[in-house]
PDB file of C-alpha atoms in Angstrom:
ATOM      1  CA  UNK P 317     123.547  58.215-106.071  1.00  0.00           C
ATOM      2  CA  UNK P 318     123.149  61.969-107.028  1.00  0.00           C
ATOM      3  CA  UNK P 319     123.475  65.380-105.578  1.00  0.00           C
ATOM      4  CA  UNK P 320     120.488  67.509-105.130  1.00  0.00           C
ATOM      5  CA  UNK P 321     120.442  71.321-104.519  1.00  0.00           C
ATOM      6  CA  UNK P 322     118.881  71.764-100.552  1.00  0.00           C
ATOM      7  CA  UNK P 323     116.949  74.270 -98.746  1.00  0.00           C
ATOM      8  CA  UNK P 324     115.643  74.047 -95.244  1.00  0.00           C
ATOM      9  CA  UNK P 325     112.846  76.951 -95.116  1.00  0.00           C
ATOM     10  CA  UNK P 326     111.094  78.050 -92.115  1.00  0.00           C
ATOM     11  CA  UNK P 327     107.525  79.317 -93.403  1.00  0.00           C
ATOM     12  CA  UNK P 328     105.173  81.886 -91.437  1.00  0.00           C
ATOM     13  CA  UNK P 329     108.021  83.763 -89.790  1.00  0.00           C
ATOM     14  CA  UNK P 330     110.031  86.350 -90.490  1.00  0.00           C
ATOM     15  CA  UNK P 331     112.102  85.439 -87.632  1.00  0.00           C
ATOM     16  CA  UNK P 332     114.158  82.430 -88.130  1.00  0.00           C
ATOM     17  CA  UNK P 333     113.118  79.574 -85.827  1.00  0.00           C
ATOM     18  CA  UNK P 334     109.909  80.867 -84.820  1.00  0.00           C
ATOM     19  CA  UNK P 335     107.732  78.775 -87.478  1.00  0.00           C
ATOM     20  CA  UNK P 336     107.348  75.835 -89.243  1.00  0.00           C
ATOM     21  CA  UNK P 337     110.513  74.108 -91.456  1.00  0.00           C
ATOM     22  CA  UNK P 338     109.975  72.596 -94.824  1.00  0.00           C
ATOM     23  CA  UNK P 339     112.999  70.669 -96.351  1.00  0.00           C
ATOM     24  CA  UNK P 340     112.554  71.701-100.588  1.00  0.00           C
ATOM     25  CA  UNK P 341     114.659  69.224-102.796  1.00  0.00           C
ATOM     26  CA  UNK P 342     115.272  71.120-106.026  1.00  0.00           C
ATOM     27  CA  UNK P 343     115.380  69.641-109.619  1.00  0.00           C
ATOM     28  CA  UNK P 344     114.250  65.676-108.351  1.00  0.00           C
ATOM     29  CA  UNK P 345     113.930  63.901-111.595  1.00  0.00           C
ATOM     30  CA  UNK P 346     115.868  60.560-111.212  1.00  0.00           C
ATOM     31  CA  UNK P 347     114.662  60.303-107.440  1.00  0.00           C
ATOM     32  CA  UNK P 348     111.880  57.028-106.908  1.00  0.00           C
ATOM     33  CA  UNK P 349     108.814  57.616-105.064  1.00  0.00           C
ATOM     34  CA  UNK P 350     110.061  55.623-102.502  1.00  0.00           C
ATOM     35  CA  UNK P 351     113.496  57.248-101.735  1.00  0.00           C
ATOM     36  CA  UNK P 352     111.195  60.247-101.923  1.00  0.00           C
ATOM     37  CA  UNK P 353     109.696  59.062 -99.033  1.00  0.00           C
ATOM     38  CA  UNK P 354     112.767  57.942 -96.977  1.00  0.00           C
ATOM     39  CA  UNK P 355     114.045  61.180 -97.359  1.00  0.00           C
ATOM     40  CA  UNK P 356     110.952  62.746 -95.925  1.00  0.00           C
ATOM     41  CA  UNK P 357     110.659  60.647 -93.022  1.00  0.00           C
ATOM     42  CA  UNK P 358     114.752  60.721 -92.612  1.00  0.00           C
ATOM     43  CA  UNK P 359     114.463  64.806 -92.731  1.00  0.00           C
ATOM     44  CA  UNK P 360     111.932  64.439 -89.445  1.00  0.00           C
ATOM     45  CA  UNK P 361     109.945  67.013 -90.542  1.00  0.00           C
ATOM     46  CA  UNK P 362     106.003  67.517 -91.144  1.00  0.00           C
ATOM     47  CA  UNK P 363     106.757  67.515 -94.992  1.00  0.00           C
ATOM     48  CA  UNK P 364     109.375  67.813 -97.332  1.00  0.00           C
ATOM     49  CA  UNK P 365     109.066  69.111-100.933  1.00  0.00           C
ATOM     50  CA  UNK P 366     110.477  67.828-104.184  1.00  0.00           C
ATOM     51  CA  UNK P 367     110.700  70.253-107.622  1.00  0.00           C
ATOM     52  CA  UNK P 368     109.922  69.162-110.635  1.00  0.00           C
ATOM     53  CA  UNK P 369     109.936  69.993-114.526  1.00  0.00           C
ATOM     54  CA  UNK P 370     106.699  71.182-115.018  1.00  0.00           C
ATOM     55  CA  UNK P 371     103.719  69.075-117.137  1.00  0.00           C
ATOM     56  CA  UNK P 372     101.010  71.624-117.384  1.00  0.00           C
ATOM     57  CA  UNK P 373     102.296  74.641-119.642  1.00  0.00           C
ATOM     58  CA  UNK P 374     100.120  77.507-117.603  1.00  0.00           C
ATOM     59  CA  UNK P 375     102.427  76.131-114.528  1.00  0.00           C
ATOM     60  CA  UNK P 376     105.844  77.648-113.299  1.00  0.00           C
ATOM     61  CA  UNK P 377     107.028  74.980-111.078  1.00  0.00           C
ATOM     62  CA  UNK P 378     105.292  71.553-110.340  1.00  0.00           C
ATOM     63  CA  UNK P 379     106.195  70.098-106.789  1.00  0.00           C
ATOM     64  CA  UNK P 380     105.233  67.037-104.858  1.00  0.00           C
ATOM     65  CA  UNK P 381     104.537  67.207-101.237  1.00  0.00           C
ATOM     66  CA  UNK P 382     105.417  64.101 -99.031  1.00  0.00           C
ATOM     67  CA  UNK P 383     104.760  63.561 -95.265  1.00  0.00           C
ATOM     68  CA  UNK P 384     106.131  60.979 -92.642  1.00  0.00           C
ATOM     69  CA  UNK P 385     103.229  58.572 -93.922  1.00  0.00           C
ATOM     70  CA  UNK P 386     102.769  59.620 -97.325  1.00  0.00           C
ATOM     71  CA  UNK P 387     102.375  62.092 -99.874  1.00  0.00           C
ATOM     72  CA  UNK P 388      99.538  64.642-100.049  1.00  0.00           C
ATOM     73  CA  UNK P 389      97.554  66.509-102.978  1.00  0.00           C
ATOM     74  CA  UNK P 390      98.237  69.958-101.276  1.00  0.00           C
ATOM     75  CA  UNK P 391      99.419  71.480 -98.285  1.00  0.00           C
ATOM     76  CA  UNK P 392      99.905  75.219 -97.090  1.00  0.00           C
ATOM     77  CA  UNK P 393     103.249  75.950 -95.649  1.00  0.00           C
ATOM     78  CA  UNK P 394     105.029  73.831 -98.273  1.00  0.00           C
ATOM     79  CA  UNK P 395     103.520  75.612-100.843  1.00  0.00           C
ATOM     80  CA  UNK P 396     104.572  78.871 -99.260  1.00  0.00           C
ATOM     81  CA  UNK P 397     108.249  77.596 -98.746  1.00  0.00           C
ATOM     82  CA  UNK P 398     108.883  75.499-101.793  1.00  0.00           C
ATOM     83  CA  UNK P 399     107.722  79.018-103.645  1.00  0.00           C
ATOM     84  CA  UNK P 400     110.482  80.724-101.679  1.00  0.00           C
ATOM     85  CA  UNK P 401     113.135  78.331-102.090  1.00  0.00           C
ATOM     86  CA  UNK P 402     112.108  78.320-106.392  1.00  0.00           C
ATOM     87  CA  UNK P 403     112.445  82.453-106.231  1.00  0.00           C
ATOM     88  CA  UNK P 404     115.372  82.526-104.286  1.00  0.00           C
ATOM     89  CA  UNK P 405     117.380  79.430-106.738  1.00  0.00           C
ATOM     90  CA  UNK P 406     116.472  82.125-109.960  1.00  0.00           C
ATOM     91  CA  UNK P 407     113.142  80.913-110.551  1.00  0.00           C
ATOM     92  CA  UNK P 408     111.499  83.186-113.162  1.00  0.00           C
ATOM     93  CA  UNK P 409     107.464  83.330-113.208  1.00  0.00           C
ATOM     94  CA  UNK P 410     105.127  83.357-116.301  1.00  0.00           C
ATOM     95  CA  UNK P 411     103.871  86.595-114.466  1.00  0.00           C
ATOM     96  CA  UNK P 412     105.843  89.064-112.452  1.00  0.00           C
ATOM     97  CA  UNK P 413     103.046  89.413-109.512  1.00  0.00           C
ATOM     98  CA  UNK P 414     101.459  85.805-109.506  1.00  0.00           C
ATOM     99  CA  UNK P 415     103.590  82.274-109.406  1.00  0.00           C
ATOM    100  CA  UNK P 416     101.199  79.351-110.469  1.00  0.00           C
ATOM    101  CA  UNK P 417     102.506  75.934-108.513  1.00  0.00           C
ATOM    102  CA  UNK P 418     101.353  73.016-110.156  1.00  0.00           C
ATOM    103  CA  UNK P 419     100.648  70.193-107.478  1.00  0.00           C
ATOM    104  CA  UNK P 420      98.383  67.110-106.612  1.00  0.00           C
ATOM    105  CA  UNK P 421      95.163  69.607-106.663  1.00  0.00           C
ATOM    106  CA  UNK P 422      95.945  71.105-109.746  1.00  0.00           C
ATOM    107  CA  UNK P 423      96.948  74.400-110.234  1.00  0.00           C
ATOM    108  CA  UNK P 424      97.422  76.767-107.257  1.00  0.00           C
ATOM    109  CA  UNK P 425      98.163  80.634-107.715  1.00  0.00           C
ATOM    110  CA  UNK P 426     100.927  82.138-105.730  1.00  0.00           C
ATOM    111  CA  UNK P 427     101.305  86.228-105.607  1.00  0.00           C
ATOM    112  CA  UNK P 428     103.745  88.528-104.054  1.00  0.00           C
ATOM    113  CA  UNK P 429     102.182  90.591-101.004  1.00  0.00           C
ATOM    114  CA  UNK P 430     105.107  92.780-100.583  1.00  0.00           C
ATOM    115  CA  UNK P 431     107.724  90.832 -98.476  1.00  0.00           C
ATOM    116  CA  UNK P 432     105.317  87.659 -97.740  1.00  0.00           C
ATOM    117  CA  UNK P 433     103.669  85.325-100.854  1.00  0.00           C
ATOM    118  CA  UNK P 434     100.142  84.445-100.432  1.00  0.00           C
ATOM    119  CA  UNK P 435      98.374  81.166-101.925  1.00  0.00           C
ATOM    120  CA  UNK P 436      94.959  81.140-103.270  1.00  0.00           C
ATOM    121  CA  UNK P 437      92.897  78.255-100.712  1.00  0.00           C
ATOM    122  CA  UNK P 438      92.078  75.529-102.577  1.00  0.00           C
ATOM    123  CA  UNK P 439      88.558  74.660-103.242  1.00  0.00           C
ATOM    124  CA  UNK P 440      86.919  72.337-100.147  1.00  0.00           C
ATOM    125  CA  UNK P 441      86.880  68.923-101.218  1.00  0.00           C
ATOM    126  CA  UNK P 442      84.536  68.517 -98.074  1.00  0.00           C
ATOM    127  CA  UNK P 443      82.651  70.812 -96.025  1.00  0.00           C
ATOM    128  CA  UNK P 444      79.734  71.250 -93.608  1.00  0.00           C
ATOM    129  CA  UNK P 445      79.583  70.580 -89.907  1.00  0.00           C
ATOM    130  CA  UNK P 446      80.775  67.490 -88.043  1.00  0.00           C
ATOM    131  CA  UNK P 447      78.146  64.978 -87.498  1.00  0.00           C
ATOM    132  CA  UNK P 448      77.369  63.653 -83.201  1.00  0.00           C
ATOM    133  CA  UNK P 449      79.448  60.979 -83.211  1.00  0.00           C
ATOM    134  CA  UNK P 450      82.567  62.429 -84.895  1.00  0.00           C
ATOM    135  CA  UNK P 451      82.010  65.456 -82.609  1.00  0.00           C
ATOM    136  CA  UNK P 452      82.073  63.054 -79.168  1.00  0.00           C
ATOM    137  CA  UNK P 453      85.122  61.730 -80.905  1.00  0.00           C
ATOM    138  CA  UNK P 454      86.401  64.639 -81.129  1.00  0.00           C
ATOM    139  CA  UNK P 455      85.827  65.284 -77.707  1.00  0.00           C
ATOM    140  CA  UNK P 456      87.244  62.514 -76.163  1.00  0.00           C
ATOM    141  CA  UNK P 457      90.100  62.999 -78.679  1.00  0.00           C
ATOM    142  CA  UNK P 458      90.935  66.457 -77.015  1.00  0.00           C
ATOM    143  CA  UNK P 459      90.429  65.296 -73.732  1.00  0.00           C
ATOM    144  CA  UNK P 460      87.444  68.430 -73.170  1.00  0.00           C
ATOM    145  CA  UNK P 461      83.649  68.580 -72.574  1.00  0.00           C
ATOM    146  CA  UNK P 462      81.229  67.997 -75.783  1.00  0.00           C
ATOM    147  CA  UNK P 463      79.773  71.118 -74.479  1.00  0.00           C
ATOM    148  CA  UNK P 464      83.146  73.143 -74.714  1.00  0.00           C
ATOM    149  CA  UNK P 465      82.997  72.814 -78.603  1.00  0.00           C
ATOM    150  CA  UNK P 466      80.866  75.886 -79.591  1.00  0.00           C
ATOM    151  CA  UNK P 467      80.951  75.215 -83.639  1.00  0.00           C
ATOM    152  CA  UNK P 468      82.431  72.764 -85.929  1.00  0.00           C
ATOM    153  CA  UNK P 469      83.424  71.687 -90.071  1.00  0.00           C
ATOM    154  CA  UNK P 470      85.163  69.742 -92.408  1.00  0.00           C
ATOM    155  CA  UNK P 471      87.474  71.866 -93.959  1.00  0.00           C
ATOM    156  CA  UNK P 472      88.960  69.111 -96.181  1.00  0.00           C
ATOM    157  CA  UNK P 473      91.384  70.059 -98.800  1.00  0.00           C
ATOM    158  CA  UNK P 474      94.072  67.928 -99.495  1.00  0.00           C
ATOM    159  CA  UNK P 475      94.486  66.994 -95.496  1.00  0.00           C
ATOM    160  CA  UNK P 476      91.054  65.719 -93.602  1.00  0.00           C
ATOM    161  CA  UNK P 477      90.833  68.328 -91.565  1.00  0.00           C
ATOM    162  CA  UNK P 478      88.091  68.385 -89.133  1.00  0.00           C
ATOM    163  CA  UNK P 479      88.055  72.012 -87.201  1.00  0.00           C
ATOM    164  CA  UNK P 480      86.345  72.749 -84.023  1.00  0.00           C
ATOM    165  CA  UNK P 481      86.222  75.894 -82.069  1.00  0.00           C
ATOM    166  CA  UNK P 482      86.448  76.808 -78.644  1.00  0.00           C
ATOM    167  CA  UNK P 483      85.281  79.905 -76.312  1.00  0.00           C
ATOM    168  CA  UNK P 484      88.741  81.079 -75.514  1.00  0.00           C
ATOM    169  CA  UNK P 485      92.411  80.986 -75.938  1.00  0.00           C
ATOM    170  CA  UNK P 486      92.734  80.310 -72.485  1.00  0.00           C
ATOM    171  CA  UNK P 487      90.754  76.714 -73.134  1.00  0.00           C
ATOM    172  CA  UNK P 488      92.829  76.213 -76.607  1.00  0.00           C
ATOM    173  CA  UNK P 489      95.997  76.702 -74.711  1.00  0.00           C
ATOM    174  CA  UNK P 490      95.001  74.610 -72.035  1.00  0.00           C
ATOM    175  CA  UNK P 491      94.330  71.081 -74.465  1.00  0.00           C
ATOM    176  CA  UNK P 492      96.305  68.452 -73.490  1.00  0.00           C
ATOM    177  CA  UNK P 493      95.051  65.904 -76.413  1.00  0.00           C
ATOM    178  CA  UNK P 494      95.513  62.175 -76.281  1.00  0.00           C
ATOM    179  CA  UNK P 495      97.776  61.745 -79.344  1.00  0.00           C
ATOM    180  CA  UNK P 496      98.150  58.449 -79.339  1.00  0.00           C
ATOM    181  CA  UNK P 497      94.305  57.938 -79.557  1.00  0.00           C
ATOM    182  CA  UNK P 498      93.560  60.641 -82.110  1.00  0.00           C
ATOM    183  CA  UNK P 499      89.904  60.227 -84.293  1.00  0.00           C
ATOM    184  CA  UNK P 500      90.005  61.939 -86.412  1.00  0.00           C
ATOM    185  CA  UNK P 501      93.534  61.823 -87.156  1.00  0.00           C
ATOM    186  CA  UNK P 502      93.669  65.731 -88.361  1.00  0.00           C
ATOM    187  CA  UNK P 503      91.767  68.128 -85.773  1.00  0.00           C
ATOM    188  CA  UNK P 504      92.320  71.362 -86.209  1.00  0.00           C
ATOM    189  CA  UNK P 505      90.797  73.755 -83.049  1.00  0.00           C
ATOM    190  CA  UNK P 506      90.505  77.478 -83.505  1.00  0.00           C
ATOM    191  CA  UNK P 507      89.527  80.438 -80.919  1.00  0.00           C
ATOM    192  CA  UNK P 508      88.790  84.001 -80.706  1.00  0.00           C
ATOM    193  CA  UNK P 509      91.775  86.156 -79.425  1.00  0.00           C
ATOM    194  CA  UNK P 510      91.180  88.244 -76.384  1.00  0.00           C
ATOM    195  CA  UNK P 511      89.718  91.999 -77.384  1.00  0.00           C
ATOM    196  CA  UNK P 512      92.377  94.539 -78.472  1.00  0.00           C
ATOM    197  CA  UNK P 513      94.817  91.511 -79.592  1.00  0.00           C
ATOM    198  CA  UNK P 514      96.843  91.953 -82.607  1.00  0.00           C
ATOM    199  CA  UNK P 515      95.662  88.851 -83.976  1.00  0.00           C
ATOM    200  CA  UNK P 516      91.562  87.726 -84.583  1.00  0.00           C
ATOM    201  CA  UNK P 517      92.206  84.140 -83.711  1.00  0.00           C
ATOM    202  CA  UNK P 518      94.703  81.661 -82.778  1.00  0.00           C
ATOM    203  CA  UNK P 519      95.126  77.838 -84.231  1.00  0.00           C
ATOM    204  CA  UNK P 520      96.062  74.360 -83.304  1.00  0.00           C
ATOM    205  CA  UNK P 521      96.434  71.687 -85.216  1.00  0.00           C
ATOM    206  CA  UNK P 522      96.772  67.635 -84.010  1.00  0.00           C
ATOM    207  CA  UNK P 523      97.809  65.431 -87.002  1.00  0.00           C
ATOM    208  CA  UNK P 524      97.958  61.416 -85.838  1.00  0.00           C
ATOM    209  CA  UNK P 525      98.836  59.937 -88.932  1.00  0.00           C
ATOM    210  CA  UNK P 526     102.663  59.051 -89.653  1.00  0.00           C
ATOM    211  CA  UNK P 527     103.549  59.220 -85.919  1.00  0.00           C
ATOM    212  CA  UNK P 528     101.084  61.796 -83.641  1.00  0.00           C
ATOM    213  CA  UNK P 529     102.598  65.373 -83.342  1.00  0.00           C
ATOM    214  CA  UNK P 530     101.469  69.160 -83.053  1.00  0.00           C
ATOM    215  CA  UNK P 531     102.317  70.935 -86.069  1.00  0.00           C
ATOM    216  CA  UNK P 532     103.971  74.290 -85.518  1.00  0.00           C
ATOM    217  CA  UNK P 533     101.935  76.612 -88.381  1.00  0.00           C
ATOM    218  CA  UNK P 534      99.478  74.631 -90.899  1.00  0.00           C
ATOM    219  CA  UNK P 535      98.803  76.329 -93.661  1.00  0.00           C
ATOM    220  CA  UNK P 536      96.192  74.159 -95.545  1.00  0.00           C
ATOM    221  CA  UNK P 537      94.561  74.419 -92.233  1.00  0.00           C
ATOM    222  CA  UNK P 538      94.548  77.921 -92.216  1.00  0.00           C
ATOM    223  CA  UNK P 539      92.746  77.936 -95.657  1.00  0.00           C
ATOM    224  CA  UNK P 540      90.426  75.978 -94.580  1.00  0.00           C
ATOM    225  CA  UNK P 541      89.623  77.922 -91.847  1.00  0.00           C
ATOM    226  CA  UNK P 542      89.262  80.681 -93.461  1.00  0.00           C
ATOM    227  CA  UNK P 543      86.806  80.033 -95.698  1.00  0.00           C
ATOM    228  CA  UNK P 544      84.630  78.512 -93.343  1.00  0.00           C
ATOM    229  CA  UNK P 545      84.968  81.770 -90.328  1.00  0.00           C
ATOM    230  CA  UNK P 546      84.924  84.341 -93.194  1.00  0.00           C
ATOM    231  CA  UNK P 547      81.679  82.397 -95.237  1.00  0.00           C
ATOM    232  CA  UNK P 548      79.735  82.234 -91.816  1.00  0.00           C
ATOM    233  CA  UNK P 549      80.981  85.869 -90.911  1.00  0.00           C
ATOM    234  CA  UNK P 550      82.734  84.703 -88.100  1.00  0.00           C
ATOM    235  CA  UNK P 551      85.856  86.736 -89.182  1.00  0.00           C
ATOM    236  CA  UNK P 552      86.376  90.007 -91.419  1.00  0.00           C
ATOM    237  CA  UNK P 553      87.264  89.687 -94.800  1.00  0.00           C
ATOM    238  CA  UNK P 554      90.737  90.182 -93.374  1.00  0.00           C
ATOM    239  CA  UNK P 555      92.428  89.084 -90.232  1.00  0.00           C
ATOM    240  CA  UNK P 556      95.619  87.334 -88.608  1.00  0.00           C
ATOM    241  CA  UNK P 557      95.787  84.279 -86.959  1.00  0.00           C
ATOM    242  CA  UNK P 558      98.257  82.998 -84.361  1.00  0.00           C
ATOM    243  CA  UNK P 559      99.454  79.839 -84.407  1.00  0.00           C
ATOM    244  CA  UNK P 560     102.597  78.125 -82.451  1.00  0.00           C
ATOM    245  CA  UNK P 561     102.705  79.514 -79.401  1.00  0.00           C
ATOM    246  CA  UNK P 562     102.192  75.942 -77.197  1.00  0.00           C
ATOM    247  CA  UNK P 563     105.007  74.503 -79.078  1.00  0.00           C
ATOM    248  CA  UNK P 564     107.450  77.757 -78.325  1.00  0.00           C
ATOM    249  CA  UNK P 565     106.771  79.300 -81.861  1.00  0.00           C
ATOM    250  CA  UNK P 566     105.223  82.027 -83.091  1.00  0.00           C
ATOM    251  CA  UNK P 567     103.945  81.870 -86.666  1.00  0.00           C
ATOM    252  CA  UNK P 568     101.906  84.504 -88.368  1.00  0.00           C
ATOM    253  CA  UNK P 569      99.258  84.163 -90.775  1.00  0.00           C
ATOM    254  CA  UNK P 570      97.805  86.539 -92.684  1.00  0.00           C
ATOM    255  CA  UNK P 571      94.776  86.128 -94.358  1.00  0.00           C
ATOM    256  CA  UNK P 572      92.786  88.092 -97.016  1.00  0.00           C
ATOM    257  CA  UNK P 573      89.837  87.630 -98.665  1.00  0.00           C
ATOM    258  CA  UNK P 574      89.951  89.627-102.658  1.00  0.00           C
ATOM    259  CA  UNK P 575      86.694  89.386-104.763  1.00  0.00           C
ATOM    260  CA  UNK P 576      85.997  85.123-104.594  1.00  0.00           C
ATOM    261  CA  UNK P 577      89.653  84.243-103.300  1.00  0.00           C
ATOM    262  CA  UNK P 578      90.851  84.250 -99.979  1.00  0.00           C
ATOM    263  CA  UNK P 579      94.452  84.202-100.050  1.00  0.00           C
ATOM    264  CA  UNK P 580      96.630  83.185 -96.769  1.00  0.00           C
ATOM    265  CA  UNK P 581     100.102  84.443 -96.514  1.00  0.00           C
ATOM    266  CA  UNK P 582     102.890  84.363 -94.445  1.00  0.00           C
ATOM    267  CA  UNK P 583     106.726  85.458 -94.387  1.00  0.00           C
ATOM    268  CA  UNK P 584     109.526  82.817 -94.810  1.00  0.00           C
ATOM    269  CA  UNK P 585     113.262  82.755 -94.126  1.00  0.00           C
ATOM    270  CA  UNK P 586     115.341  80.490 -95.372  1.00  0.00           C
ATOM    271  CA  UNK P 587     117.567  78.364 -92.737  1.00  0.00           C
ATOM    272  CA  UNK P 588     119.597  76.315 -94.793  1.00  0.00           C
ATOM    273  CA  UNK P 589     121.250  76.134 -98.204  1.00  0.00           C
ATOM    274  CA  UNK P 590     123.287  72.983 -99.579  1.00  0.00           C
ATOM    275  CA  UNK P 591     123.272  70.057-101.374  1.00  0.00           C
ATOM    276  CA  UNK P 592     121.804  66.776-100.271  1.00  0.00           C
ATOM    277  CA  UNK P 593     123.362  63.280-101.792  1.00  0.00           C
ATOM    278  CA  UNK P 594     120.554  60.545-102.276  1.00  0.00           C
TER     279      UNK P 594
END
C-alpha cells in the first residue's frame, strides 16, 4: 500500500457545497486499473480523477477519469476540478493563460477566465437529432408526453448523451424520471429560463449506468449542449446555464463561444485536502 496526495473539489460553484464534487488522486503511478476503480466506486461519487506523468510532450498534466461503472474518454466537471486541484498542488503550465489536459480524447485546452477555468468542448463524436423510437423511449423514460419534447440531439462526446428540450422550467422541474428503467442510459433535458432570468437555460441530466442517479452539474453535458443551442441559434454566442437546483444545488455554467471554440467554464472550491492510503 501507498499514500496518495487527496483533493475533494466541488466544480461549478464558488460556494462550497452548492455543486458537483470530484475526488482528484494526485501522482497515481503504481495504482492498477482496477484499484482505480474501487476507489471510484468506494469515493461514491459521479467520478473520481487520477494524475498522471504526462505521455504527449504538448500536454501539462494527463489524467484518467473513472465512474461507478467504468472509466470514460472525457468528462466536463472533472476536467474543470482535476485542473484546479493540479494549479493549486504547484502545477506549472507550458503557457501562463492556457493548461492543455491530456485525457482519453486527446488533448483538451484549459484557460484561465479570471477566477473560473474554461475547457475547450470536445469535438461531437455523434450528433444530429434523435430518431422516433429513441425519442418514445425517451419519453417513457421521463415519464412525459412525446409531444412535450419540442427538439432533440446526440450530443455524444465521451458520455452518450442524448439531449431533449422542453417548453419550460416549470415542466423540467416537474420530471419525475423512472431511473430504474432509463433508455437511454444518459438523457440530458434542457429549457429556456423564464424572461429577465439571470441565466438563458437550465439543465438536467439522468445517467443510469453504474447505479441510476441525477448528477448535480455535468459538464460534458454542458458542452454538448452548447454546441448544438448555439449552432442552431437557439442561444447567443454567450450565455449561463443553471443546473442543480432539483437536487438542492446550484451550479453555474458559463459558456462562451470565441472564433470556432466554445469554451464552458465554471468556478471551483476546493473541499478537502489530504492524503488517501490505497
Amino acid at each position: 500500500m501507498a499514500s496518495y496526495r487527496y483533493n475533494t473539489i466541488d466544480v461549478f460553484t464558488a460556494k462550497p457545497l452548492y455543486g458537483n464534487a470530484l475526488a482528484v488522486v494526485h501522482d497515481a503511478r503504481g495504482l492498477s486499473d482496477d484499484l482505480m476503480q474501487r476507489f471510484t466506486r468506494w469515493t461514491n461519487l459521479s467520478e473520481t480523477t487520477f494524475l498522471l506523468p504526462t505521455t504527449d510532450p504538448a500536454a501539462d498534466y494527463n489524467v484518467r477519469i473513472f465512474f461507478p461503472g467504468g472509466e470514460l474518454p472525457f468528462a466536463g466537471h472533472p476536467t474543470l476540478g482535476t485542473c484546479h486541484a493540479w494549479l493549486a498542488s504547484g502545477g506549472k503550465p507550458k503557457n501562463r493563460d492556457e493548461i492543455v489536459q491530456q485525457c482519453g480524447v486527446g488533448l483538451v485546452r484549459v484557460r484561465r477566465d479570471g477566477t473560473r477555468l474554461a475547457f475547450a468542448a470536445p469535438p461531437l463524436r455523434r450528433p444530429g437529432p434523435a430518431d422516433d423510437a429513441t425519442l418514445d423511449s425517451i419519453a417513457r423514460s421521463l415519464r412525459i408526453k412525446r409531444s412535450a419534447i419540442r427538439d432533440s440531439q446526440w450530443v455524444v462526446n465521451g458520455p452518450n448523451w442524448v439531449a431533449v428540450m422542453l417548453g419550460s422550467r416549470e415542466e423540467l422541474l416537474a420530471l419525475k424520471p423512472d431511473m430504474m428503467n432509463l433508455e437511454p442510459l444518459d438523457i440530458g433535458v434542457v429549457a429556456p429560463m423564464p424572461k429577465g432570468s439571470e441565466a438563458a437555460f437550465e439543465m438536467r441530466a439522468f445517467v443510469g449506468g453504474g447505479g441510476p442517479f441525477e448528477d448535480p452539474v455535468t459538464g460534458s453535458l454542458q458542452a454538448g449542449l452548447a454546441q448544438w443551442l448555439i449552432g442552431t441559434g437557439k442561444a447567443p454566442d454567450r450565455y449561463v446555464a443553471i443546473q442543480g437546483t432539483a437536487l438542492g444545488r446550484d451550479g453555474r455554467v458559463y459558456v462562451e463561444k470565441l472564433g470556432s471554440d466554445i469554451w464552458v467554464g465554471g468556478d471551483s472550491v476546493t473541499l478537502v485536502e489530504g492524503k488517501v492510503t490505497l
